[in-house]
mmCIF file of C-alpha atoms in Angstrom:
data_model
loop_
_atom_site.group_PDB
_atom_site.id
_atom_site.type_symbol
_atom_site.label_atom_id
_atom_site.label_comp_id
_atom_site.label_asym_id
_atom_site.label_seq_id
_atom_site.Cartn_x
_atom_site.Cartn_y
_atom_site.Cartn_z
ATOM 1 C CA MET A 1 74.193 -64.805 74.032
ATOM 2 C CA LEU A 2 73.422 -62.126 71.879
ATOM 3 C CA TYR A 3 73.793 -58.189 72.106
ATOM 4 C CA HIS A 4 72.774 -55.433 70.032
ATOM 5 C CA VAL A 5 75.661 -52.694 70.725
ATOM 6 C CA ARG A 6 75.311 -49.473 69.406
ATOM 7 C CA MET A 7 79.164 -47.659 69.458
ATOM 8 C CA ASP A 8 79.893 -43.998 68.903
ATOM 9 C CA VAL A 9 83.255 -42.787 68.700
ATOM 10 C CA ARG A 10 84.020 -39.188 69.658
ATOM 11 C CA LEU A 11 88.047 -38.938 69.087
ATOM 12 C CA PRO A 12 89.113 -35.449 70.166
ATOM 13 C CA PRO A 13 90.016 -33.161 67.504
ATOM 14 C CA ASP A 14 93.393 -32.523 68.939
ATOM 15 C CA LEU A 15 94.596 -36.114 68.952
ATOM 16 C CA ASP A 16 97.638 -36.575 67.486
ATOM 17 C CA PRO A 17 97.380 -37.840 63.768
ATOM 18 C CA ALA A 18 100.092 -40.317 64.286
ATOM 19 C CA GLU A 19 98.293 -41.623 67.562
ATOM 20 C CA ARG A 20 94.858 -41.532 65.790
ATOM 21 C CA THR A 21 96.272 -43.505 62.964
ATOM 22 C CA ASP A 22 97.638 -46.400 65.497
ATOM 23 C CA ILE A 23 94.526 -46.416 67.346
ATOM 24 C CA ILE A 24 92.260 -46.818 64.279
ATOM 25 C CA ALA A 25 94.719 -49.472 62.763
ATOM 26 C CA ARG A 26 94.584 -51.367 66.090
ATOM 27 C CA GLU A 27 90.843 -51.343 66.153
ATOM 28 C CA LYS A 28 90.633 -52.545 62.888
ATOM 29 C CA ALA A 29 92.740 -55.288 63.921
ATOM 30 C CA TYR A 30 91.294 -56.118 67.236
ATOM 31 C CA SER A 31 87.447 -56.189 65.599
ATOM 32 C CA GLN A 32 88.958 -58.506 62.596
ATOM 33 C CA ARG A 33 90.441 -61.363 65.152
ATOM 34 C CA LEU A 34 86.727 -60.924 66.908
ATOM 35 C CA GLN A 35 84.907 -61.505 63.588
ATOM 36 C CA ARG A 36 86.836 -64.289 62.758
ATOM 37 C CA GLU A 37 86.363 -66.102 65.923
ATOM 38 C CA GLY A 38 82.668 -65.683 65.315
ATOM 39 C CA LYS A 39 82.066 -63.314 68.701
ATOM 40 C CA TRP A 40 80.977 -60.363 66.507
ATOM 41 C CA PRO A 41 78.892 -61.943 63.653
ATOM 42 C CA GLN A 42 77.642 -58.591 62.698
ATOM 43 C CA LEU A 43 79.159 -55.128 62.148
ATOM 44 C CA TRP A 44 77.113 -52.339 60.326
ATOM 45 C CA ARG A 45 78.284 -48.408 59.730
ATOM 46 C CA ILE A 46 75.361 -45.734 60.618
ATOM 47 C CA ALA A 47 75.556 -43.886 57.601
ATOM 48 C CA GLY A 48 76.746 -40.089 58.195
ATOM 49 C CA GLU A 49 78.134 -40.781 61.680
ATOM 50 C CA TYR A 50 81.117 -42.202 62.949
ATOM 51 C CA ALA A 51 79.332 -44.999 64.731
ATOM 52 C CA ASN A 52 77.916 -48.551 64.102
ATOM 53 C CA PHE A 53 75.656 -50.887 64.950
ATOM 54 C CA SER A 54 76.697 -54.604 65.841
ATOM 55 C CA ILE A 55 75.713 -57.831 66.922
ATOM 56 C CA LEU A 56 78.107 -59.763 69.619
ATOM 57 C CA ASP A 57 77.812 -63.431 70.134
ATOM 58 C CA VAL A 58 79.186 -63.960 73.813
ATOM 59 C CA ALA A 59 79.009 -66.454 76.966
ATOM 60 C CA ASP A 60 77.984 -63.933 79.455
ATOM 61 C CA HIS A 61 77.755 -60.246 80.378
ATOM 62 C CA ASP A 62 81.259 -60.246 81.548
ATOM 63 C CA GLU A 63 82.799 -61.500 78.427
ATOM 64 C CA LEU A 64 80.913 -59.024 76.563
ATOM 65 C CA HIS A 65 82.149 -56.134 78.865
ATOM 66 C CA THR A 66 85.988 -57.584 78.486
ATOM 67 C CA LEU A 67 85.052 -57.769 74.860
ATOM 68 C CA LEU A 68 84.085 -54.026 74.776
ATOM 69 C CA SER A 69 86.598 -52.543 77.177
ATOM 70 C CA GLY A 70 89.347 -54.105 75.050
ATOM 71 C CA LEU A 71 88.360 -51.832 72.061
ATOM 72 C CA PRO A 72 91.441 -49.485 71.515
ATOM 73 C CA LEU A 73 88.530 -47.047 70.666
ATOM 74 C CA PHE A 74 86.609 -47.937 74.024
ATOM 75 C CA PRO A 75 87.936 -44.717 75.956
ATOM 76 C CA TYR A 76 86.702 -42.193 73.198
ATOM 77 C CA MET A 77 83.424 -44.353 72.991
ATOM 78 C CA ASP A 78 79.699 -43.958 74.167
ATOM 79 C CA ILE A 79 78.424 -47.265 73.952
ATOM 80 C CA GLU A 80 74.805 -48.909 74.468
ATOM 81 C CA VAL A 81 74.175 -52.351 75.062
ATOM 82 C CA THR A 82 70.907 -54.279 74.710
ATOM 83 C CA PRO A 83 70.517 -58.334 75.588
ATOM 84 C CA LEU A 84 68.829 -59.886 72.978
ATOM 85 C CA ALA A 85 66.387 -62.856 73.362
ATOM 86 C CA THR A 86 64.710 -65.463 70.822
ATOM 87 C CA HIS A 87 61.467 -63.806 69.511
ATOM 88 C CA PRO A 88 58.729 -66.369 70.272
ATOM 89 C CA SER A 89 57.274 -65.572 66.509
ATOM 90 C CA LYS A 90 61.157 -66.102 65.073
ATOM 91 C CA VAL A 91 60.591 -69.514 62.541
ATOM 92 C CA MET A 92 63.193 -71.507 63.560
ATOM 93 C CA GLY A 93 64.994 -73.274 60.615
#
């Protein structure tokens, strides 16, 4: 199943700099592993914001929830999920 996901990151301004560096490095490693596995085929930065639009390709809602809640930045994110369906006018090829 495909999902369009918007993730807005809201790190606390008083977060310890070492903790910030660590959590961002763990986030990058986690997300890149999911990209290599094909579960996160699209990742786009939203210009001017600490946010992204992503397309995730997972088996079901439960897998999506597990994947998102496993993000190291998850406690600091506002996440909006939209399930996607094939449009009837899409040219299949």
